[in-house]
Structure formats: C-alpha cells, structure tokens
C-alpha cells in the first residue's frame, strides 16, 4: 500500500515527463504546419518563396490577436536578399512600350533575368525592388536606388520563376523652360536587352495579397500604380499562372484604373481577356481623365468613379473578406479619402472611424509615391 504522501510525490514526479510528451507533440505539429509545399522551389535561396497562410476571420473581440497573426504571417516573406552595397546584377530580357499611338509620355514594361542570382532573388506579389541607376549624381557619388513595384507574379511573365518585371513611367517635368528627365526612370526606359542592371530587394509587406481564395480585392490605381494589381490579376486569372500557383480565386476583383487617355491604359488587352473569361469575378472601371468629365465638369478621376459606385463598394467593404489596395500617385490620397467619406456617409458609415479599423485588420493597403 502507498501512503497518501507517496502518491502525491509520485504524481508530481511524473509532471516533467507529461510536459515533455506534450512539448514533443507540439513541436512535431508546428514543424509540419510550417513546411507547406511551395509552388516554386527556389534553386539556391536561403529564404523560401512564400505561400501565405490564412488570416483567421477577424471577429470584433479577436482584433488584437488577428493583428499579431498578420505580423507573424508575413515574417517569412523574403526581404532585402540584395542590399545597395552588394546588389544583384540582373540582365535585361525585354523592354517595350506599353502605350498606344497618341498616348502621353513614356511607360515601359521591363523584365530582368534573375536566374543567376545566388542567393536566389525571390519575391511575392505586391513587393517592390530597388534599382540603382548607372552613373553618378552631381556630387560624384553613385546614384541612390529608386523603388519600383513588381508587376509580375513570383512565377514571372514566362512562368519559369526566374524573372521580375516592372512597369515604369519616365519622369519628365519642365523647369525654367527646360525639360528635366528623371534619372532612374529615364535610365530604365532606355536600357536594352542584354544590359546589366543593379537590383536590390525585394522589399515591402504592405501590398501583399490575402491567402483566402474567396477574398474580395478592390484595387484603386493611377498610372503605373497598376503594377502590383497586374501581378494580382495574373495570379487570379492568367491560365498558366493559375496552374502553377494552385490558388483558385473565387472572390470578386474590382479594378478602378485612372489614366490620362485611352491610349495610356496599361495592359488593356489582358484586362479585357480576364473580363470575358471571368465576368462574375472581375470588374473593371476606368477613369480617363482627359477624355471623360466628372459631374462637376472637371477631369474624371478614380475618386469620381468610387463615388458613383459608393453603394456597391461599401457593401463589399462591409464584408470582412474584402481588401482595398491603393497604388500610384500620392496626390490621389486626399481625393480618395474624400470620396470614401462621402460614399460612406451615403451608407450611414463614418469613414474616419472605418479606415483605421480596416488598416488595423490588415484590409487597407496603400503604396503611393
Ligand atoms: P529623379 O531624378 O529622382 O527626380 C525626382 C525628383 O524630381 C523629385 O524628388 C522632385 O524633387 C523632382 N520633381 C519631380 N517632379 C517634379 C516637378 N513636376 N517639378 C519639379 N520638380 C519635380 N515609379 C514607376 O514608374 N513605377 C512603379 O511601379 C513605381 N513604384 C514605386 C514604388 C514605391 C514603393 C515607391 C516609393 C516609388 C515607386 N515609383 C514607381 C517611383 C520611383 O521610385 C521613382 O521615384 C520615379 O521613377 C522617379 O525617379 P527618377 O530617378 O526618374 O527621378
Ligand atoms: P491628369 O494627369 O489628367 O490630371 P499617368 O501616371 O499615366 O499620368 O496617370 C495618372 C492618372 O491619374 C492621370 O489620369 C491623372 O490625371 C490622374 N491624376 C492626377 N492627379 C490625380 C489626383 N489628385 N487624384 C486622382 N487621379 C489623379
């Protein structure tokens, strides 16, 4: 017979064993959970390309928790594989104009080969890369890098997973009667296939897509702000890309696109193809500022289109699965804010309260420049 104290001491002595078993089980399962297969195996990267894990549905009392989860979830997105001191020298594969006859300015689609990068320069949709233009500034120092949103999916335009593409507008403005050309954007629009370009990054976690296949994605873009949106839309609707990524998008994608003229609309043929292939999943609203007028007789901007669609848009925003992405001219932010304020009012909502909530829940994504 055991005395009562022997039983208690014996029981206590087993506690470390029980804890050990539990901790082994926990480690085993967490290891399995973090080893999801990826749709592209990087050849040499220490940082794996990421298939993002899902955000738990944000319920009101779980907001603080879901914010922590969002931060953790993005921890494995690749960043700064290449830095300015040791950039990767990528080779230009192609560089062509995206504009039609009669367009304003210069906007090019440029693709770089990444296959010789070691470690491998991998990235996910919504990130940016840095470009270090050749030459020196007025002080004889090497030019600083400029950031550009990535316009391709992680699989690249040729679906082989070893290229990155950009959508670049040449900056041009008049000063004292002289035309000034932006350093890096001119360098990029002028480079030729075969040229070597110093690339850094990738960077950015603001514009990542959610993992859920039934998420709704509202995109507000002006000009080259379409770059990340092009990557999202390819991920959603481009047949070979879909085969590769196994992401069966089932939600609604709504692109508001601002361009000065019809001839300036970017990637238009692809967007029209997605519209005819996925009429239930893709909506495309254009604001062509110098060809269309808003109700006040001014230039038609995307915020005017947002106002026109206030009801439908806010019905979508009320759904927790809806994310909003804003990319392009910094100058559009106040206009979009005003439009959202008015649009929200029509639904009896307060945008100045709603926007921080959306931001906190990781559903309001802004990258303007
Ligand atoms: P610079 O030679 O650096 O000249 C720019 C400077 O010129 C400005 O700082 C300002 O001082 C001056 N300036 C500009 N306009 C005027 C004016 N009207 N009057 C007087 N002075 C003026 N660009 C793209 O084309 N595509 C993209 O996808 C893209 N993505 C970006 C993503 C992020 C996250 C950021 C931050 C920026 C992005 N940009 C993008 C902008 C890009 O980084 C460069 O800023 C842009 O190409 C201009 O660089 P540049 O070297 O040609 O101009
Ligand atoms: P506009 O230049 O006619 O005033 P791009 O980069 O190709 O020039 O396209 C940018 C688009 O965004 C243009 O149609 C431009 O119109 C428009 N735009 C300019 N300023 C704003 C603003 N504050 N808000 C929204 N759209 C703007």
Short mmCIF file of C-alpha atoms and ligand atoms in Angstrom, two decimals:
data_model
loop_
_atom_site.label_atom_id
_atom_site.label_comp_id
_atom_site.label_asym_id
_atom_site.label_seq_id
_atom_site.Cartn_x
_atom_site.Cartn_y
_atom_site.Cartn_z
CA UNK A 1 0.00 0.00 0.00
CA UNK A 2 1.18 3.50 -0.81
CA UNK A 3 0.82 6.29 1.71
CA UNK A 4 -1.00 9.45 0.60
CA UNK A 5 2.27 11.44 0.54
CA UNK A 6 3.97 8.76 -1.61
CA UNK A 7 1.13 9.03 -4.12
CA UNK A 8 1.40 12.84 -4.24
CA UNK A 9 5.22 12.78 -4.58
CA UNK A 10 4.97 10.03 -7.23
CA UNK A 11 2.35 12.04 -9.15
CA UNK A 12 4.45 15.23 -9.04
CA UNK A 13 7.48 13.29 -10.26
CA UNK A 14 5.56 12.47 -13.46
CA UNK A 15 4.80 16.11 -14.32
CA UNK A 16 8.10 16.75 -16.21
CA UNK A 17 7.52 13.54 -18.22
CA UNK A 18 3.97 14.66 -19.16
CA UNK A 19 5.23 18.17 -20.08
CA UNK A 20 7.98 16.60 -22.17
CA UNK A 21 5.48 14.47 -24.13
CA UNK A 22 3.21 17.48 -24.73
CA UNK A 23 6.09 19.66 -25.87
CA UNK A 24 7.28 16.89 -28.26
CA UNK A 25 3.77 16.63 -29.78
CA UNK A 26 3.54 20.43 -30.09
CA UNK A 27 6.97 20.71 -31.79
CA UNK A 28 6.11 17.87 -34.16
CA UNK A 29 2.88 19.51 -35.32
CA UNK A 30 4.25 23.05 -35.55
CA UNK A 31 7.11 21.75 -37.72
CA UNK A 32 4.58 20.11 -40.06
CA UNK A 33 2.46 23.26 -40.16
CA UNK A 34 5.42 25.40 -41.22
CA UNK A 35 6.51 23.13 -44.03
CA UNK A 36 3.75 23.73 -46.58
CA UNK A 37 4.89 22.85 -50.08
CA UNK A 38 5.63 25.88 -52.26
CA UNK A 39 4.60 26.19 -55.86
CA UNK A 40 8.11 27.23 -56.88
CA UNK A 41 11.19 25.75 -55.30
CA UNK A 42 13.85 28.45 -55.33
CA UNK A 43 17.11 26.98 -56.56
CA UNK A 44 19.53 28.49 -54.09
CA UNK A 45 17.67 30.84 -51.81
CA UNK A 46 18.02 30.69 -48.07
CA UNK A 47 14.64 32.43 -47.99
CA UNK A 48 11.79 30.35 -49.32
CA UNK A 49 9.13 31.88 -51.57
CA UNK A 50 6.02 32.11 -49.56
CA UNK A 51 2.55 30.78 -49.96
CA UNK A 52 0.89 32.90 -47.30
CA UNK A 53 -1.07 31.28 -44.55
CA UNK A 54 -4.61 32.33 -43.85
CA UNK A 55 -5.66 35.13 -41.52
CA UNK A 56 -8.31 33.98 -39.09
CA UNK A 57 -11.58 35.78 -39.70
CA UNK A 58 -11.30 38.99 -37.64
CA UNK A 59 -14.12 38.99 -35.13
CA UNK A 60 -14.51 42.19 -33.04
CA UNK A 61 -13.01 40.72 -29.85
CA UNK A 62 -10.24 38.96 -31.76
CA UNK A 63 -8.82 42.12 -33.40
CA UNK A 64 -5.71 42.35 -31.24
CA UNK A 65 -5.00 38.67 -31.81
CA UNK A 66 -5.52 38.92 -35.57
CA UNK A 67 -3.06 41.83 -35.79
CA UNK A 68 -0.38 39.70 -34.16
CA UNK A 69 -1.22 36.88 -36.54
CA UNK A 70 -0.94 39.23 -39.56
CA UNK A 71 2.53 40.36 -38.43
CA UNK A 72 3.67 36.77 -37.79
CA UNK A 73 2.14 35.56 -41.04
CA UNK A 74 4.34 37.91 -43.05
CA UNK A 75 7.51 37.05 -41.17
CA UNK A 76 8.63 34.62 -43.87
CA UNK A 77 8.07 36.96 -46.86
CA UNK A 78 11.52 37.50 -48.43
CA UNK A 79 13.06 40.94 -47.83
CA UNK A 80 16.43 42.54 -48.62
CA UNK A 81 18.08 39.49 -50.14
CA UNK A 82 20.18 42.07 -52.01
CA UNK A 83 21.20 45.41 -50.45
CA UNK A 84 22.74 48.54 -52.04
CA UNK A 85 26.32 47.57 -51.09
CA UNK A 86 26.02 44.21 -52.80
CA UNK A 87 23.25 44.48 -55.41
CA UNK A 88 22.41 41.71 -57.85
CA UNK A 89 23.32 42.49 -61.47
CA UNK A 90 20.32 41.31 -63.47
CA UNK A 91 20.26 41.11 -67.25
CA UNK A 92 17.52 42.93 -69.15
CA UNK A 93 15.42 40.42 -71.11
CA UNK A 94 12.97 42.83 -72.68
CA UNK A 95 11.94 46.48 -72.52
CA UNK A 96 8.94 47.67 -74.52
CA UNK A 97 6.42 50.49 -74.53
CA UNK A 98 3.00 49.82 -73.00
CA UNK A 99 1.45 52.83 -74.69
CA UNK A 100 -0.64 53.17 -77.83
CA UNK A 101 -0.45 55.79 -80.57
CA UNK A 102 -1.40 59.22 -79.21
CA UNK A 103 -0.55 58.46 -75.56
CA UNK A 104 1.07 60.99 -73.24
CA UNK A 105 4.63 60.33 -72.04
CA UNK A 106 6.55 57.10 -71.88
CA UNK A 107 5.64 53.96 -69.90
CA UNK A 108 7.60 50.73 -70.39
CA UNK A 109 7.34 47.11 -69.30
CA UNK A 110 10.81 45.86 -68.38
CA UNK A 111 11.84 42.31 -67.49
CA UNK A 112 15.05 41.19 -65.79
CA UNK A 113 16.59 37.75 -65.61
CA UNK A 114 17.15 36.58 -62.02
CA UNK A 115 18.27 33.02 -62.67
CA UNK A 116 21.96 33.58 -61.84
CA UNK A 117 21.22 35.27 -58.54
CA UNK A 118 22.85 33.45 -55.66
CA UNK A 119 21.18 33.61 -53.17
CA UNK A 120 18.14 33.45 -55.41
CA UNK A 121 16.22 36.74 -55.58
CA UNK A 122 12.70 35.52 -54.95
CA UNK A 123 9.68 37.68 -54.21
CA UNK A 124 5.91 37.57 -53.83
CA UNK A 125 3.15 39.59 -55.47
CA UNK A 126 2.83 43.11 -54.05
CA UNK A 127 6.52 43.62 -53.24
CA UNK A 128 8.95 46.11 -54.79
CA UNK A 129 12.57 46.00 -55.90
CA UNK A 130 15.22 48.70 -55.84
CA UNK A 131 17.05 49.81 -58.99
CA UNK A 132 20.43 51.54 -58.81
CA UNK A 133 20.87 53.60 -61.97
CA UNK A 134 24.31 53.60 -63.58
CA UNK A 135 26.38 56.75 -63.25
CA UNK A 136 26.93 59.35 -60.56
CA UNK A 137 24.97 62.24 -59.08
CA UNK A 138 26.01 65.92 -59.10
CA UNK A 139 28.33 65.26 -56.12
CA UNK A 140 30.18 62.45 -57.88
CA UNK A 141 28.51 59.82 -55.72
CA UNK A 142 26.77 56.74 -57.15
CA UNK A 143 23.06 57.34 -57.68
CA UNK A 144 20.77 56.22 -54.87
CA UNK A 145 18.36 53.40 -55.52
CA UNK A 146 14.75 54.00 -56.52
CA UNK A 147 11.93 51.62 -55.67
CA UNK A 148 9.60 50.10 -58.27
CA UNK A 149 6.54 47.93 -57.63
CA UNK A 150 6.90 44.46 -59.09
CA UNK A 151 4.43 43.93 -61.96
CA UNK A 152 4.95 40.17 -62.36
CA UNK A 153 3.86 37.27 -60.20
CA UNK A 154 6.51 35.23 -58.42
CA UNK A 155 6.39 32.88 -61.42
CA UNK A 156 7.43 35.66 -63.79
CA UNK A 157 5.90 36.58 -67.14
CA UNK A 158 7.24 33.38 -68.75
CA UNK A 159 6.08 31.26 -65.76
CA UNK A 160 9.57 29.82 -65.15
CA UNK A 161 10.02 31.58 -61.82
CA UNK A 162 13.29 33.33 -62.58
CA UNK A 163 12.39 36.79 -63.86
CA UNK A 164 10.96 40.00 -62.46
CA UNK A 165 9.05 42.68 -64.40
CA UNK A 166 8.43 46.38 -63.77
CA UNK A 167 6.09 48.98 -65.20
CA UNK A 168 7.97 52.30 -65.35
CA UNK A 169 6.85 55.79 -66.33
CA UNK A 170 9.63 58.16 -67.37
CA UNK A 171 9.51 61.19 -65.07
CA UNK A 172 9.61 64.39 -67.10
CA UNK A 173 8.89 67.92 -65.97
CA UNK A 174 9.62 71.46 -67.06
CA UNK A 175 11.88 73.73 -65.03
CA UNK A 176 12.95 77.22 -66.13
CA UNK A 177 11.92 76.40 -69.68
CA UNK A 178 13.98 73.22 -69.70
CA UNK A 179 12.73 69.61 -69.79
CA UNK A 180 14.15 67.63 -66.88
CA UNK A 181 14.26 63.85 -67.21
CA UNK A 182 14.12 61.72 -64.06
CA UNK A 183 17.44 59.90 -63.53
CA UNK A 184 16.34 56.34 -62.83
CA UNK A 185 13.08 56.24 -64.80
CA UNK A 186 14.90 57.52 -67.91
CA UNK A 187 17.73 55.02 -67.35
CA UNK A 188 15.16 52.21 -67.12
CA UNK A 189 13.12 53.29 -70.15
CA UNK A 190 16.34 53.48 -72.21
CA UNK A 191 18.05 50.20 -71.24
CA UNK A 192 18.32 47.45 -73.85
CA UNK A 193 18.04 43.65 -73.71
CA UNK A 194 21.41 42.26 -72.58
CA UNK A 195 22.23 45.29 -70.39
CA UNK A 196 23.13 44.62 -66.75
CA UNK A 197 21.18 46.44 -64.04
CA UNK A 198 21.87 46.66 -60.30
CA UNK A 199 18.88 45.32 -58.39
CA UNK A 200 18.19 45.32 -54.63
CA UNK A 201 15.41 43.88 -52.50
CA UNK A 202 12.79 42.64 -52.58
CA UNK A 203 11.08 44.93 -50.07
CA UNK A 204 7.59 45.66 -48.83
CA UNK A 205 4.87 43.85 -46.95
CA UNK A 206 2.13 46.45 -47.26
CA UNK A 207 0.65 45.28 -50.55
CA UNK A 208 0.61 41.51 -50.08
CA UNK A 209 -2.49 39.59 -51.15
CA UNK A 210 -4.50 37.69 -48.58
CA UNK A 211 -4.32 33.93 -48.78
CA UNK A 212 -8.05 33.28 -48.89
CA UNK A 213 -9.38 32.19 -52.27
CA UNK A 214 -12.74 33.80 -51.54
CA UNK A 215 -11.32 37.22 -50.58
CA UNK A 216 -12.60 40.28 -52.46
CA UNK A 217 -9.92 42.58 -53.84
CA UNK A 218 -10.72 46.23 -54.60
CA UNK A 219 -7.89 47.95 -56.48
CA UNK A 220 -7.56 51.72 -56.90
CA UNK A 221 -4.73 52.55 -59.31
CA UNK A 222 -3.46 55.57 -61.21
CA UNK A 223 -0.91 55.15 -64.00
CA UNK A 224 1.96 52.81 -63.06
CA UNK A 225 0.08 52.12 -59.80
CA UNK A 226 -1.36 49.24 -61.79
CA UNK A 227 1.96 47.36 -61.42
CA UNK A 228 1.11 45.34 -58.29
CA UNK A 229 -2.51 44.99 -59.49
CA UNK A 230 -1.27 43.40 -62.73
CA UNK A 231 0.54 40.81 -60.63
CA UNK A 232 -2.60 40.15 -58.54
CA UNK A 233 -4.80 39.83 -61.62
CA UNK A 234 -2.38 37.45 -63.30
CA UNK A 235 -2.36 35.37 -60.13
CA UNK A 236 -6.16 35.31 -60.20
CA UNK A 237 -6.97 34.91 -63.89
CA UNK A 238 -3.99 34.03 -66.12
CA UNK A 239 -4.43 30.34 -67.07
CA UNK A 240 -0.80 29.11 -66.90
CA UNK A 241 -0.16 31.17 -63.77
CA UNK A 242 -3.20 29.57 -62.12
CA UNK A 243 -1.92 26.10 -62.96
CA UNK A 244 1.36 26.99 -61.28
CA UNK A 245 0.06 28.72 -58.19
CA UNK A 246 -2.88 26.42 -57.42
CA UNK A 247 -4.68 29.46 -55.98
CA UNK A 248 -8.26 29.09 -57.10
CA UNK A 249 -9.50 32.65 -56.70
CA UNK A 250 -13.26 32.65 -56.11
CA UNK A 251 -13.84 36.19 -54.87
CA UNK A 252 -14.55 39.43 -56.65
CA UNK A 253 -11.73 41.59 -58.02
CA UNK A 254 -12.64 45.18 -58.86
CA UNK A 255 -10.09 47.43 -60.55
CA UNK A 256 -10.57 51.21 -60.65
CA UNK A 257 -7.99 52.48 -63.11
CA UNK A 258 -7.02 56.11 -63.74
CA UNK A 259 -5.22 57.11 -66.95
CA UNK A 260 -5.00 60.41 -68.84
CA UNK A 261 -6.06 58.99 -72.22
CA UNK A 262 -7.37 55.69 -73.60
CA UNK A 263 -4.02 55.24 -75.34
CA UNK A 264 -2.40 55.36 -71.85
CA UNK A 265 -4.40 52.43 -70.47
CA UNK A 266 -1.88 49.78 -69.41
CA UNK A 267 -2.19 46.01 -70.01
CA UNK A 268 -5.60 46.66 -71.55
CA UNK A 269 -5.73 43.51 -73.75
CA UNK A 270 -5.03 41.25 -70.77
CA UNK A 271 -7.66 43.02 -68.68
CA UNK A 272 -10.26 42.67 -71.45
CA UNK A 273 -9.43 38.95 -71.70
CA UNK A 274 -9.91 38.50 -67.95
CA UNK A 275 -13.24 40.34 -68.23
CA UNK A 276 -14.53 37.98 -70.88
CA UNK A 277 -13.11 34.85 -69.18
CA UNK A 278 -14.24 35.76 -65.65
CA UNK A 279 -17.28 38.07 -65.91
CA UNK A 280 -18.51 37.03 -62.44
CA UNK A 281 -15.18 37.59 -60.72
CA UNK A 282 -13.69 40.65 -62.39
CA UNK A 283 -14.97 44.18 -62.69
CA UNK A 284 -13.03 46.96 -64.38
CA UNK A 285 -13.92 50.66 -64.04
CA UNK A 286 -11.89 53.28 -65.89
CA UNK A 287 -11.44 56.98 -65.23
CA UNK A 288 -9.87 58.54 -68.30
CA UNK A 289 -9.12 62.00 -67.05
CA UNK A 290 -8.58 63.86 -70.29
CA UNK A 291 -11.37 62.20 -72.25
CA UNK A 292 -14.13 61.93 -69.64
CA UNK A 293 -15.64 64.51 -67.30
CA UNK A 294 -16.91 64.18 -63.76
CA UNK A 295 -20.31 65.55 -62.71
CA UNK A 296 -18.72 68.94 -61.96
CA UNK A 297 -17.30 69.19 -65.46
CA UNK A 298 -13.73 68.53 -64.26
CA UNK A 299 -11.31 65.74 -65.17
CA UNK A 300 -12.62 62.27 -64.41
CA UNK A 301 -10.50 60.72 -61.62
CA UNK A 302 -10.85 57.35 -59.94
CA UNK A 303 -12.31 59.02 -56.83
CA UNK A 304 -15.22 60.21 -59.01
CA UNK A 305 -15.77 56.60 -60.08
CA UNK A 306 -15.56 55.49 -56.44
CA UNK A 307 -18.36 57.94 -55.60
CA UNK A 308 -20.52 56.67 -58.47
CA UNK A 309 -20.15 53.12 -57.13
CA UNK A 310 -20.43 54.04 -53.44
CA UNK A 311 -23.25 51.68 -52.59
CA UNK A 312 -21.84 48.55 -54.22
CA UNK A 313 -18.34 49.33 -52.97
CA UNK A 314 -19.39 49.78 -49.36
CA UNK A 315 -21.50 46.63 -49.48
CA UNK A 316 -18.25 44.88 -50.38
CA UNK A 317 -16.23 46.69 -47.70
CA UNK A 318 -18.71 45.63 -45.02
CA UNK A 319 -17.72 42.07 -45.85
CA UNK A 320 -14.69 41.08 -43.73
CA UNK A 321 -13.16 39.27 -46.67
CA UNK A 322 -12.73 42.48 -48.68
CA UNK A 323 -9.31 44.12 -49.00
CA UNK A 324 -8.65 47.50 -50.62
CA UNK A 325 -5.39 48.34 -52.39
CA UNK A 326 -4.36 51.85 -53.36
CA UNK A 327 -1.32 52.40 -55.58
CA UNK A 328 0.05 55.19 -57.75
CA UNK A 329 0.14 58.98 -57.37
CA UNK A 330 0.44 60.23 -53.81
CA UNK A 331 -1.76 63.14 -54.85
CA UNK A 332 -4.80 60.89 -55.19
CA UNK A 333 -4.92 60.02 -51.47
CA UNK A 334 -6.86 63.11 -50.29
CA UNK A 335 -9.29 62.72 -53.20
CA UNK A 336 -9.85 59.05 -52.44
CA UNK A 337 -10.31 59.86 -48.75
CA UNK A 338 -12.91 62.50 -49.59
CA UNK A 339 -14.73 60.15 -51.95
CA UNK A 340 -14.71 57.37 -49.35
CA UNK A 341 -16.01 59.82 -46.72
CA UNK A 342 -18.93 60.83 -48.95
CA UNK A 343 -19.54 57.28 -50.12
CA UNK A 344 -19.53 56.02 -46.51
CA UNK A 345 -21.97 58.77 -45.48
CA UNK A 346 -24.45 57.57 -48.08
CA UNK A 347 -24.41 54.23 -46.28
CA UNK A 348 -24.63 55.85 -42.83
CA UNK A 349 -20.99 54.98 -42.10
CA UNK A 350 -18.14 57.12 -40.81
CA UNK A 351 -15.01 56.76 -42.95
CA UNK A 352 -12.67 58.41 -40.42
CA UNK A 353 -13.60 55.63 -37.98
CA UNK A 354 -13.80 52.89 -40.54
CA UNK A 355 -10.46 53.46 -42.27
CA UNK A 356 -8.27 52.91 -39.16
CA UNK A 357 -10.30 49.79 -38.42
CA UNK A 358 -9.68 48.45 -41.92
CA UNK A 359 -5.99 49.33 -41.62
CA UNK A 360 -5.73 47.57 -38.27
CA UNK A 361 -7.42 44.50 -39.65
CA UNK A 362 -4.85 44.42 -42.49
CA UNK A 363 -7.50 45.16 -45.13
CA UNK A 364 -6.50 48.69 -46.23
CA UNK A 365 -3.25 48.69 -48.22
CA UNK A 366 -1.61 51.86 -49.53
CA UNK A 367 1.52 52.36 -51.61
CA UNK A 368 1.70 55.78 -53.21
CA UNK A 369 4.66 57.77 -54.46
P1 LIG B 1 14.58 61.74 -60.06
O1 LIG B 1 15.70 62.06 -60.94
O2 LIG B 1 14.89 61.14 -58.72
O3 LIG B 1 13.70 63.00 -59.87
C1 LIG B 1 12.71 63.04 -58.91
C2 LIG B 1 12.73 64.40 -58.26
O4 LIG B 1 12.44 65.38 -59.23
C3 LIG B 1 11.70 64.56 -57.18
O5 LIG B 1 12.19 64.10 -55.96
C4 LIG B 1 11.48 66.03 -57.20
O6 LIG B 1 12.46 66.66 -56.42
C5 LIG B 1 11.73 66.42 -58.63
N1 LIG B 1 10.46 66.58 -59.34
C6 LIG B 1 9.62 65.61 -59.74
N2 LIG B 1 8.57 66.12 -60.39
C7 LIG B 1 8.76 67.46 -60.41
C8 LIG B 1 8.02 68.54 -60.92
N3 LIG B 1 6.87 68.35 -61.57
N4 LIG B 1 8.51 69.79 -60.74
C9 LIG B 1 9.67 69.99 -60.09
N5 LIG B 1 10.41 69.00 -59.58
C10 LIG B 1 9.97 67.76 -59.73
N6 LIG B 1 7.57 54.53 -60.44
C11 LIG B 1 7.18 53.89 -61.57
O7 LIG B 1 7.32 54.41 -62.68
N7 LIG B 1 6.62 52.62 -61.50
C12 LIG B 1 6.45 51.99 -60.32
O8 LIG B 1 5.95 50.86 -60.29
C13 LIG B 1 6.89 52.65 -59.13
N8 LIG B 1 6.76 52.05 -57.94
C14 LIG B 1 7.16 52.67 -56.81
C15 LIG B 1 7.01 52.02 -55.59
C16 LIG B 1 7.40 52.63 -54.42
C17 LIG B 1 7.21 51.91 -53.11
C18 LIG B 1 7.96 53.94 -54.48
C19 LIG B 1 8.39 54.63 -53.22
C20 LIG B 1 8.12 54.59 -55.67
C21 LIG B 1 7.73 53.97 -56.87
N9 LIG B 1 7.91 54.57 -58.10
C22 LIG B 1 7.47 53.94 -59.24
C23 LIG B 1 8.59 55.90 -58.23
C24 LIG B 1 10.10 55.68 -58.46
O9 LIG B 1 10.69 55.15 -57.30
C25 LIG B 1 10.85 56.97 -58.77
O10 LIG B 1 10.58 57.91 -57.75
C26 LIG B 1 10.48 57.59 -60.10
O11 LIG B 1 10.77 56.69 -61.17
C27 LIG B 1 11.30 58.88 -60.34
O12 LIG B 1 12.64 58.59 -60.20
P2 LIG B 1 13.72 59.28 -61.14
O13 LIG B 1 15.07 58.82 -60.70
O14 LIG B 1 13.38 59.09 -62.56
O15 LIG B 1 13.53 60.81 -60.81
P1 LIG B 2 -4.37 64.08 -65.19
O1 LIG B 2 -2.91 63.90 -65.46
O2 LIG B 2 -5.17 64.14 -66.45
O3 LIG B 2 -4.67 65.21 -64.26
P2 LIG B 2 -0.24 58.73 -65.52
O4 LIG B 2 0.65 58.31 -64.41
O5 LIG B 2 -0.21 57.81 -66.69
O6 LIG B 2 -0.06 60.17 -65.88
O7 LIG B 2 -1.72 58.59 -64.97
C1 LIG B 2 -2.12 59.19 -63.77
C2 LIG B 2 -3.59 59.43 -63.82
O8 LIG B 2 -4.01 59.92 -62.53
C3 LIG B 2 -3.97 60.52 -64.83
O9 LIG B 2 -5.22 60.23 -65.37
C4 LIG B 2 -4.04 61.75 -63.95
O10 LIG B 2 -4.87 62.75 -64.47
C5 LIG B 2 -4.66 61.16 -62.71
N1 LIG B 2 -4.50 62.05 -61.54
C6 LIG B 2 -3.73 63.15 -61.42
N2 LIG B 2 -3.86 63.71 -60.22
C7 LIG B 2 -4.77 62.97 -59.56
C8 LIG B 2 -5.37 63.06 -58.27
N3 LIG B 2 -5.04 64.01 -57.41
N4 LIG B 2 -6.27 62.12 -57.93
C9 LIG B 2 -6.60 61.13 -58.78
N5 LIG B 2 -6.08 61.00 -60.02
C10 LIG B 2 -5.17 61.90 -60.41
#
